[in-house]
XYZ file of C-alpha atoms in Angstrom:
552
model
C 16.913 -15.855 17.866
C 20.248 -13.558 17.458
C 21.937 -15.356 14.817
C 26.272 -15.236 13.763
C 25.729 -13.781 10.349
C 29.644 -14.634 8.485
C 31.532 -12.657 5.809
C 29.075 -13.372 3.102
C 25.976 -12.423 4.624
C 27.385 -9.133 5.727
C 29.125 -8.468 2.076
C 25.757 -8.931 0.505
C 23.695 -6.400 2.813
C 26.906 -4.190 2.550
C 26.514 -4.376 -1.290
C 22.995 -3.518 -1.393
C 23.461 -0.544 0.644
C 25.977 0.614 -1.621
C 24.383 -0.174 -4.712
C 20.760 2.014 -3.514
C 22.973 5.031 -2.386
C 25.036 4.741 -5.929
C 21.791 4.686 -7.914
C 20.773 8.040 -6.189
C 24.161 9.397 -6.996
C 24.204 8.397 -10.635
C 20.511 10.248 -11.000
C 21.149 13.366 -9.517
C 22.573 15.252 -12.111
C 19.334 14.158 -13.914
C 17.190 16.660 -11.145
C 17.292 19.784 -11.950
C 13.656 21.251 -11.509
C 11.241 20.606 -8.571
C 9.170 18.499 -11.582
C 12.313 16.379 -11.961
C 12.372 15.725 -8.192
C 8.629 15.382 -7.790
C 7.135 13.581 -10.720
C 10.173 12.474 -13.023
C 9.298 14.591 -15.745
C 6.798 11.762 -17.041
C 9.685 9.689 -18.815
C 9.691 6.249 -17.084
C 8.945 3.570 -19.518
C 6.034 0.869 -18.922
C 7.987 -2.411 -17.538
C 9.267 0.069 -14.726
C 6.224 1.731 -13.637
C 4.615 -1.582 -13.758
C 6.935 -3.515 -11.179
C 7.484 0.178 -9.303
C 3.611 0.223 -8.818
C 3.375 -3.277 -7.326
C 6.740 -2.812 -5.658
C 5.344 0.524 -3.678
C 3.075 -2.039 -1.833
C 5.401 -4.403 -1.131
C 7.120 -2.828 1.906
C 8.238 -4.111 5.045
C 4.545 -4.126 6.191
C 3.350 -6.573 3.737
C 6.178 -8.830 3.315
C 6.403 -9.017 7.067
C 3.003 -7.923 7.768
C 1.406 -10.486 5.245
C 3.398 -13.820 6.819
C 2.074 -12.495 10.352
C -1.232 -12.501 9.115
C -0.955 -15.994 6.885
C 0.594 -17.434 10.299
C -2.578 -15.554 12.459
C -5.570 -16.238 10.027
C -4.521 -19.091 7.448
C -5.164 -18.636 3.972
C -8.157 -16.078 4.574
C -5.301 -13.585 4.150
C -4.829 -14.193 0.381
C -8.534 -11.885 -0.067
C -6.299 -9.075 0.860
C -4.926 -9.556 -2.883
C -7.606 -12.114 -4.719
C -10.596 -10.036 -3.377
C -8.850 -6.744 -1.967
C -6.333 -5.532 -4.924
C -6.626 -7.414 -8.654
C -10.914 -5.732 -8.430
C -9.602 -2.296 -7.970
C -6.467 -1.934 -9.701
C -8.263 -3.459 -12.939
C -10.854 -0.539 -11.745
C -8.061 1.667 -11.805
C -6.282 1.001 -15.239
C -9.548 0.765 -16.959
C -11.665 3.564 -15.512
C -9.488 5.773 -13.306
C -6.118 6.560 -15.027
C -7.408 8.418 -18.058
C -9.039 10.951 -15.300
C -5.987 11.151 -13.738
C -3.754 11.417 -16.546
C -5.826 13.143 -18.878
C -6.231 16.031 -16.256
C -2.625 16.356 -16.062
C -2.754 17.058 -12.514
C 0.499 16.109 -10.424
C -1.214 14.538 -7.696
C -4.506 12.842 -6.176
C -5.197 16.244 -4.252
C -4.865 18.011 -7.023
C -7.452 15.978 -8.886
C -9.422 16.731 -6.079
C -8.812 20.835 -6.745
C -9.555 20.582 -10.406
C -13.025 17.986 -9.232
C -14.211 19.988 -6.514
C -12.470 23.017 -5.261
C -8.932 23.813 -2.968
C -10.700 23.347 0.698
C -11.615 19.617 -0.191
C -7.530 19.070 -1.719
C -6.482 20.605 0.528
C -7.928 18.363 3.740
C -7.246 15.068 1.717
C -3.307 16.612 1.355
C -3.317 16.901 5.082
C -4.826 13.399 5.854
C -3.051 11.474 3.545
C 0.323 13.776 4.429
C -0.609 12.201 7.949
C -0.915 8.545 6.497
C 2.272 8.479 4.410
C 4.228 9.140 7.459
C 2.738 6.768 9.610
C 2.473 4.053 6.814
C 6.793 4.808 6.165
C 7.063 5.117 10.205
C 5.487 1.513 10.147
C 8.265 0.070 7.438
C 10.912 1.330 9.307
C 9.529 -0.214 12.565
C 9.409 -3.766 11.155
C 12.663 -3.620 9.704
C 14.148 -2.180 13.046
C 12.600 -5.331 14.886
C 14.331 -7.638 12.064
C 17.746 -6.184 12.891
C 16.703 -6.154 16.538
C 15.491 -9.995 16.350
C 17.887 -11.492 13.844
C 21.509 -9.373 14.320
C 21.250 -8.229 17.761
C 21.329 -4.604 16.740
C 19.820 -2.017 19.217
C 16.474 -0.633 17.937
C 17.050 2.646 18.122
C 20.273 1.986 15.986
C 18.750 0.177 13.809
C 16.066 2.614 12.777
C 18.384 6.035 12.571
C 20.650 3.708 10.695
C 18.067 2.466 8.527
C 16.065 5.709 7.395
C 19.693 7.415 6.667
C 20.386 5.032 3.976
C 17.105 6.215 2.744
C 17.286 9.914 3.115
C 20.202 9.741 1.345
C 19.363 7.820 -1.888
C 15.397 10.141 -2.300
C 17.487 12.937 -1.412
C 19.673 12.935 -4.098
C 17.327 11.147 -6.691
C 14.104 11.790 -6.188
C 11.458 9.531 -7.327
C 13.122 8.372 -10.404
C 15.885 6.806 -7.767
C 12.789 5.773 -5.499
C 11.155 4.028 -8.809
C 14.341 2.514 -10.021
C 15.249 1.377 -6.566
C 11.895 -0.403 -6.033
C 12.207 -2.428 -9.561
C 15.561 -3.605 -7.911
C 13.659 -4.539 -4.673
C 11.064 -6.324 -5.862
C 13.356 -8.593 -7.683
C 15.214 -9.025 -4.321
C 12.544 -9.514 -2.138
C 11.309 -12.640 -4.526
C 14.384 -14.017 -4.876
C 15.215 -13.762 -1.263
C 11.828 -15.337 0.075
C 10.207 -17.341 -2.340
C 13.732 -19.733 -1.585
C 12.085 -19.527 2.209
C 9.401 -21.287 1.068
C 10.255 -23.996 -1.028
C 12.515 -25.178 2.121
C 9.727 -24.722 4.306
C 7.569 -26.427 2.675
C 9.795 -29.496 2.048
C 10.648 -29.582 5.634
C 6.474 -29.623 6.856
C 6.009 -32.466 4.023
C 4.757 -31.023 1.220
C 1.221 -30.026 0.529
C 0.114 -32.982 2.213
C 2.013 -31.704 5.509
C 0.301 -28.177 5.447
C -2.976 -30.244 5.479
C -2.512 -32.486 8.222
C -0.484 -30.475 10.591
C -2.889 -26.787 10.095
C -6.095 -26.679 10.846
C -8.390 -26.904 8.382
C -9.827 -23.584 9.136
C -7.210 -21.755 8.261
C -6.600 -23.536 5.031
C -10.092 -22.004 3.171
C -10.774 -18.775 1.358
C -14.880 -18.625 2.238
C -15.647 -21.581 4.429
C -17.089 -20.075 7.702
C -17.812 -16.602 6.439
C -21.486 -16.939 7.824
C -20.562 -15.517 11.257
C -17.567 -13.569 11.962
C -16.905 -16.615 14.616
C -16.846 -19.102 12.999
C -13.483 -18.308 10.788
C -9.994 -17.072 11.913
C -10.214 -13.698 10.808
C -13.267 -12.693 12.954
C -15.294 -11.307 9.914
C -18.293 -12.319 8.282
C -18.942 -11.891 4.190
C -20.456 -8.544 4.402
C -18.103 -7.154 6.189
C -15.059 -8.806 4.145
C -16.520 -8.035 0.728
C -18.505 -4.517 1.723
C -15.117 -3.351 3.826
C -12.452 -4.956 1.932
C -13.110 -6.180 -1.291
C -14.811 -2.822 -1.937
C -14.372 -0.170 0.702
C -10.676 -0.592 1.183
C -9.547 -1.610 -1.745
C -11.228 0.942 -4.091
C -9.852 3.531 -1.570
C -6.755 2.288 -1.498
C -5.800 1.655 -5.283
C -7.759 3.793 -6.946
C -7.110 7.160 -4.637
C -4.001 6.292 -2.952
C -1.061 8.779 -4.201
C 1.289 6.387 -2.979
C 0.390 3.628 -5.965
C -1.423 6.228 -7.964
C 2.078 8.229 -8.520
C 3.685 5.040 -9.992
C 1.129 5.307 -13.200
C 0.904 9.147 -13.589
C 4.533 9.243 -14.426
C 4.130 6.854 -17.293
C 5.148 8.370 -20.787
C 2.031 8.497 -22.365
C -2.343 7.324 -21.312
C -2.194 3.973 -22.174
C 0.707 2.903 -20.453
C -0.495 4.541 -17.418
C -3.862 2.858 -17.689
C -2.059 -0.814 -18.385
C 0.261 -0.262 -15.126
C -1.542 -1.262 -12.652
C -3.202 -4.269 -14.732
C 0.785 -5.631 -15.190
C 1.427 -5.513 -11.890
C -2.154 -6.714 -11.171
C -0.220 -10.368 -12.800
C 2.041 -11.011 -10.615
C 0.128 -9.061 -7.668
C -2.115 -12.225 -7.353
C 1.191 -14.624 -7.189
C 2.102 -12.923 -4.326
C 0.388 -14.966 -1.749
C 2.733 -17.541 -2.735
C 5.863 -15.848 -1.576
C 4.425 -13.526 1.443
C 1.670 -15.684 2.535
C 2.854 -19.103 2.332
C 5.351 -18.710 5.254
C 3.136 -17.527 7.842
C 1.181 -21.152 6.864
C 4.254 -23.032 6.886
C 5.328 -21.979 9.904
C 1.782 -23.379 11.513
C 2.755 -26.758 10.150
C 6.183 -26.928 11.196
C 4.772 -25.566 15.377
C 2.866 -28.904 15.508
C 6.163 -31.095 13.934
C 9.188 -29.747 15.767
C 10.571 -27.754 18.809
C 11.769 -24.289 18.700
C 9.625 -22.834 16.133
C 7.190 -21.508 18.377
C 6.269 -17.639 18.151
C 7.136 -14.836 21.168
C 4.822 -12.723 23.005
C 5.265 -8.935 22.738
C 5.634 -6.490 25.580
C 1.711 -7.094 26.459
C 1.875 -10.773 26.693
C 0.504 -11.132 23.060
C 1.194 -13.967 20.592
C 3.774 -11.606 18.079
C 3.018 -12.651 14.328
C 4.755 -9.951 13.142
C 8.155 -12.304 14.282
C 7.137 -15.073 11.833
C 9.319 -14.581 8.916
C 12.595 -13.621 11.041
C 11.748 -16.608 12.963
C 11.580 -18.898 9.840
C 14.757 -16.967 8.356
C 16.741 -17.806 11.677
C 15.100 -21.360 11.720
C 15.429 -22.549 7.986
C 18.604 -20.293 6.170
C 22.272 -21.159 5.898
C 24.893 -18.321 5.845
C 25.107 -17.177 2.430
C 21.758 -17.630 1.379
C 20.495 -15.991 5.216
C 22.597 -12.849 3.805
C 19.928 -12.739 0.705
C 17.166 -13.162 3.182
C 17.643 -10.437 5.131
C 18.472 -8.465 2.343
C 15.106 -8.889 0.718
C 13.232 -8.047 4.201
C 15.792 -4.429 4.081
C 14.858 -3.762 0.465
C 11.094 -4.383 1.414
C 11.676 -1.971 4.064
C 13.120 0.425 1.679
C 10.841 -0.063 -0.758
C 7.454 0.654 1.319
C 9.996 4.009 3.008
C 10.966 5.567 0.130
C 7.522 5.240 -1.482
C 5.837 6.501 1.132
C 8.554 9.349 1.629
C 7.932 10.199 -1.858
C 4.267 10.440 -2.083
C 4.725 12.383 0.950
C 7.377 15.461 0.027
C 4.976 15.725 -3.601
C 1.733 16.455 -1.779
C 3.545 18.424 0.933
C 5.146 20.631 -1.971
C 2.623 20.883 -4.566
C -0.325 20.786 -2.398
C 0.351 22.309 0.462
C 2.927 24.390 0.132
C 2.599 25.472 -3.444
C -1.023 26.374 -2.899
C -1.210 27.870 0.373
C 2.531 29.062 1.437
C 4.379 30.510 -1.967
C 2.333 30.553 -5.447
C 4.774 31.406 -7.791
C 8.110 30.404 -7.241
C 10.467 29.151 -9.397
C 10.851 25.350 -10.246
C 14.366 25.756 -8.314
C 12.380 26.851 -5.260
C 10.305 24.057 -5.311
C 13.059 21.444 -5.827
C 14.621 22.426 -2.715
C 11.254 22.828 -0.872
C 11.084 18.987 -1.706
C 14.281 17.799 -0.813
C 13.652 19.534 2.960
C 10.073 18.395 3.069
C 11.950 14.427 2.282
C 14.201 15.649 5.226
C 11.325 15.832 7.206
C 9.533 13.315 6.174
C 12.133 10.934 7.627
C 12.663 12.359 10.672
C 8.666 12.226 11.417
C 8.909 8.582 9.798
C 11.205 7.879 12.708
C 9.249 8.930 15.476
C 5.777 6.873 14.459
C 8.171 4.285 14.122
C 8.274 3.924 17.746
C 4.392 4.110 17.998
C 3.986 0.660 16.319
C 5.042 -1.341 18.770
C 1.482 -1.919 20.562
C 0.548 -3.748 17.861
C 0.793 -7.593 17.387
C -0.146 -7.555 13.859
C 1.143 -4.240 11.931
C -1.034 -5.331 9.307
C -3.981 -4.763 11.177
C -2.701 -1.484 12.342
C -2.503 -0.302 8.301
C -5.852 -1.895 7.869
C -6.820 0.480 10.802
C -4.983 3.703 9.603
C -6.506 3.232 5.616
C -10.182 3.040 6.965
C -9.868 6.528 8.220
C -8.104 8.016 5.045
C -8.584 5.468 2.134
C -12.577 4.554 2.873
C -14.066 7.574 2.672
C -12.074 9.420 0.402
C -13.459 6.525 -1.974
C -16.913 6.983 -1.712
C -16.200 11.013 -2.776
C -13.893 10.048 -6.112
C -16.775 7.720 -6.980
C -19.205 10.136 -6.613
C -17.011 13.129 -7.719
C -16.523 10.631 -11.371
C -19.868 9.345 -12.413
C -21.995 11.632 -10.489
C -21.776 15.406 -12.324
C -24.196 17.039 -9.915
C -21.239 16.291 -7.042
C -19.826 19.513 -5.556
C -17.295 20.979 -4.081
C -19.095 21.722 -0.742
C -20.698 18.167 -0.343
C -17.384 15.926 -1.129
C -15.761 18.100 1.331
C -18.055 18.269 4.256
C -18.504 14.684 3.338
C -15.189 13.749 3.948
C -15.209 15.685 6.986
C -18.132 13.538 8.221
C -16.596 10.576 7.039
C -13.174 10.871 8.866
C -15.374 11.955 11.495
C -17.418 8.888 11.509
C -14.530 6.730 11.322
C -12.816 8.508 14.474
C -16.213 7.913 16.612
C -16.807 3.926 15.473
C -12.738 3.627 16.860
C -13.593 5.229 19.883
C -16.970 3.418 20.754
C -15.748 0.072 19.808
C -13.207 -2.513 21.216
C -10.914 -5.266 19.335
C -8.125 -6.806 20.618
C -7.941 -4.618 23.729
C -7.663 -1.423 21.319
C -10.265 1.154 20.422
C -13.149 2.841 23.042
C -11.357 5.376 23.847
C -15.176 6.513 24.570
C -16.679 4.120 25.802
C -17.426 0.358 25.017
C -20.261 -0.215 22.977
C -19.089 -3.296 20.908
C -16.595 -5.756 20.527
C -14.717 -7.358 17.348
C -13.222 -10.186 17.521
C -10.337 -9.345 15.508
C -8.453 -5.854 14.404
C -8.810 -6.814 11.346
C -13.268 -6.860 11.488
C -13.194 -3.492 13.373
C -10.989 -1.858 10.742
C -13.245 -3.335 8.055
C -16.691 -2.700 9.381
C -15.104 1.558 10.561
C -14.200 1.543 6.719
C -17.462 0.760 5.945
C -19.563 3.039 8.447
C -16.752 5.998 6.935
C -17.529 5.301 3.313
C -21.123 5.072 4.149
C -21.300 8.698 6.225
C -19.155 10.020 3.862
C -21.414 8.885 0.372
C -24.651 10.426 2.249
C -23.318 13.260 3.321
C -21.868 14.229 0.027
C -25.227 13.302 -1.876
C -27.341 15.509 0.744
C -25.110 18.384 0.533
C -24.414 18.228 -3.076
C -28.399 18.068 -3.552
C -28.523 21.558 -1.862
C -26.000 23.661 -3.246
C -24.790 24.686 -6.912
C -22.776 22.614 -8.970
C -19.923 23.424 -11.612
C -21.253 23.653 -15.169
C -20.689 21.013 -17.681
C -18.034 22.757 -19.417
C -15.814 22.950 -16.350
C -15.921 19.012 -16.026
C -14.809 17.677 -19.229
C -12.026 15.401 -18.408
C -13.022 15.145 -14.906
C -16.508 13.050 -14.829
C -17.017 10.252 -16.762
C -19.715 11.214 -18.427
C -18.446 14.334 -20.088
C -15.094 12.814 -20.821
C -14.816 11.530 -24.992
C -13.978 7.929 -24.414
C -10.666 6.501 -25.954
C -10.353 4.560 -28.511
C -7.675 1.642 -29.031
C -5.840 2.616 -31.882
C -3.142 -0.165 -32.432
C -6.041 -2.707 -31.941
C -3.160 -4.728 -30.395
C -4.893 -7.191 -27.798
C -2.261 -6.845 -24.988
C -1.991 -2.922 -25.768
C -5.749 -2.801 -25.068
C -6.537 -1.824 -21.235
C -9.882 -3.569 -21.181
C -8.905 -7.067 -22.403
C -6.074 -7.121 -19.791
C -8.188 -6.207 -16.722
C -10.284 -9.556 -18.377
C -7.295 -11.505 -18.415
C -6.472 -10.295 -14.596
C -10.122 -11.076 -13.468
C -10.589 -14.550 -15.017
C -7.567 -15.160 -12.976
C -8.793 -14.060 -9.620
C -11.842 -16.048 -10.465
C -10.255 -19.391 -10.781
C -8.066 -18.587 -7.978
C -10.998 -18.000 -5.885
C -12.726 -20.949 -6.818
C -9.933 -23.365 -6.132
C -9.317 -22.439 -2.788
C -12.785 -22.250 -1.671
């Protein structure tokens, strides 16, 4: 699939990688305090934390991960964003963010400290420390494979190559370069797919070709959802809406630092609440331009030669080669050079975020709280620029432990159920449920990380998992990460109730700000329809909706 890339093509990525390391050198005189590094001093204006929020998800894992999974379960992938992201991040904008904001903390651990107490921050710093590495580790994996598959570069180069370009720009920016690097990368990555797909889709025949050529399973949203076989994706509606629509996605959106950050640094409450409900817009487009391909691609196996997928090292169908497979299939030179630009800023874009999220829970949480109290803010700006250091260099070596997987999508679905699912079920019991305590959400995370760890082991899908023994099997990754989300949030929610019920909670007065029902509710004061949080999670939801309902 090695393709001659000519002048062009290599000016273009040449000029992107220029243009991310100049942005980090025209911010750094702007970091002068660990706060500048960290958080960006709270300054970043609305439109950027709005396409920097959706941007953070739009890594190499989804843009690549998402066309695997269009080309391995059909259009049952689009709940991942109709049912799995516009609920919660309307959740998010309209219930979440004034907690988060209004508490002033720096982080979703530290939410956690002010909640509940430092043990239970400090375990969900170390999981989700754990997470953020993997989750960059996974970025820089795909985009080594695209280099590998596409320019013929060794893998090895690729990635050290790859993640330097990275280090360099977060080092010497910090998250405002991050933020102002993804803005730039989401407009890339549009421009350099969505082009994918309008070719693609002439070339099957249209709408009309995606019909007749796929089959019709894969071209529904809830047909066959009775049984978990009788619909590509191996799940059944309990599963899908119990796991995903609400497990996984609350945890993700609502508790995730990695999305979470992108709001907190707004410049005031109501442009952190209305962050996550812009990018909620053109969140549920996105199936259009990530999604689409893997479809396409389906239609254009049955119509002509060569477009048939390879098998990985274990003899496995590999999905995740679908949209470097269409990119060496479908672009010419010039336009290939914007292509595989767009798949290197997704890569940076999912990196950096994760990097990010990473080296401000390290600091803050970790180190801060446990290692050196009371250092100065110059302390802790250098603390952060080794922990990014770091960060890369552990980035780089999970990078190399995604390659048993045919789907990395599944393996992130996999990875969040063990962090995301039941850190969910103690924020929504920590917010609307005052009697919550310290000791109960953290033993109940404990159980619930515990729970998910012992579901893994005792059940099988797709030849991974029972690493105990084999009590079950799924007949995707994709159900057995779902239903272990579930069982986690589950364990995790009863645990925390029963302990909670049994030992002494925080008074009233220590909660204002922190539970919903102690917190004085805001009021819309420029009575501005499109300024108002709640009418544009309506807006977003009415949308999903009709969506929903169209592609039954």
């Amino acid at each position: 699939m090695n393709l001659q890339l000519n002048g062009i093509d290599y000016l273009i990525i040449a000029v992107y990688f220029l243009f991310v390391v100049g942005i980090g050198f025209l911010l750094k005189k702007r970091i002068k305090t660990g706060n500048d590094f960290l958080m960006s001093n709270r300054s970043i204006p609305l439109w950027i934390t709005s396409l920097a929020f959706i941007s953070a998800n739009l890594g190499a894992q989804e843009v690549l991960g998402m066309a695997a999974n269009g080309a391995k379960y059909g259009l049952y992938t689009a709940h991942f964003y109709w049912l799995g992201a516009a609920l919660a991040m309307i959740f998010l904008g309209v219930f979440m963010m004034p907690f988060y904001y209004g508490s002033k903390a720096r982080s979703v651990p530290e939410y956690l400290k002010l909640r509940f107490d430092e043990k239970t921050r400090t375990f969900n710093a170390l999981t989700f420390a754990v997470m953020t590495v993997f989750s960059s580790g996974v970025s820089l994996y795909a985009l080594a494979i695209l280099m590998q598959t596409i320019l013929g570069w060794d893998f090895s180069l690729s990635v050290w190559t790859a993640a330097g370009v990275v280090l360099i720009y977060t080092f010497l920016g910090g998250l405002t370069s991050a933020v102002y690097n993804e803005v730039l990368q989401f407009f890339l990555i549009v421009l350099g797919i969505a082009p994918l797909v309008f070719i693609g889709l002439d070339k099957a025949g249209g709408v009309e070709g995606i019909i007749q050529n796929v089959e019709n399973a894969k071209l529904h949203l809830w047909k066959g959802m009775d049984h978990a076989s009788h619909n590509p994706m191996g799940v059944d509606a309990f599963s899908l809406v119990f796991g995903l629509g609400f497990v996984l996605a609350f945890g993700y959106w609502c508790t995730d630092f990695l999305v979470v950050q992108r709001a907190m640094i707004s410049r005031n409450l109501n442009a952190a609440q209305r962050t996550p409900l812009i990018a909620a817009i053109p969140k549920i487009i996105m199936p259009a331009i990530v999604i689409l391909p893997g479809i396409v691609l389906l239609a254009l196996q049955n119509q002509f030669p060569g477009f048939e997928l390879p098998k990985n090292d274990a003899g496995e169908v590999n999905y995740n080669m679908t949209l470097p497979l269409l990119l060496s299939k479908i672009y010419p030179n010039g336009i290939l050079g914007v292509g595989i630009t767009a798949l290197i800023a997704s890569f940076m874009s999912g990196m950096a975020g994760n990097v990010t999220a990473f080296n401000t829970v390290w600091t803050y949480d970790i180190y801060q709280s446990h290692i050196k109290r009371n250092a100065s803010e110059k302390h802790y700006l250098y603390v952060g620029k080794a922990t990014t250091v770091a960060g890369i260099l552990i980035s780089i070596a999970t990078a190399y432990l995604a390659k048993g997987f045919n789907s990395i999508m599944d393996l992130l679905q996999l990875v969040f159920s063990f962090v995301n699912a039941p850190l969910f079920a103690t924020f929504f019991l920590g917010m609307f449920w005052k009697r919550t305590t310290g000791h109960g959400a953290f033993w109940g995370l404990l159980a619930g990380t515990g729970a998910a760890a012992l579901m893994h082991g005792l059940t099988v899908a797709e030849g991974k998992g029972g690493w105990i023994t084999n009590i079950h099997e799924f007949y995707s990754g994709t159900s057995q990460a779902f239903n272990i989300a579930a069982v986690a949030f589950i364990v995790c929610f009863i645990a925390t109730v029963g302990i909670s019920l049994v030992t002494k909670p925080r008074p009233d007065d220590q909660l204002v700000g922190l539970v919903y029902s102690l917190t004085p509710k805001q009021k819309d004061k420029a009575k501005i329809w499109y300024k108002n949080p709640l009418w544009l999670g309506v807006i977003v939801l009415v949308a999903t909706l009709i969506l929903n309902i169209i592609f039954y």
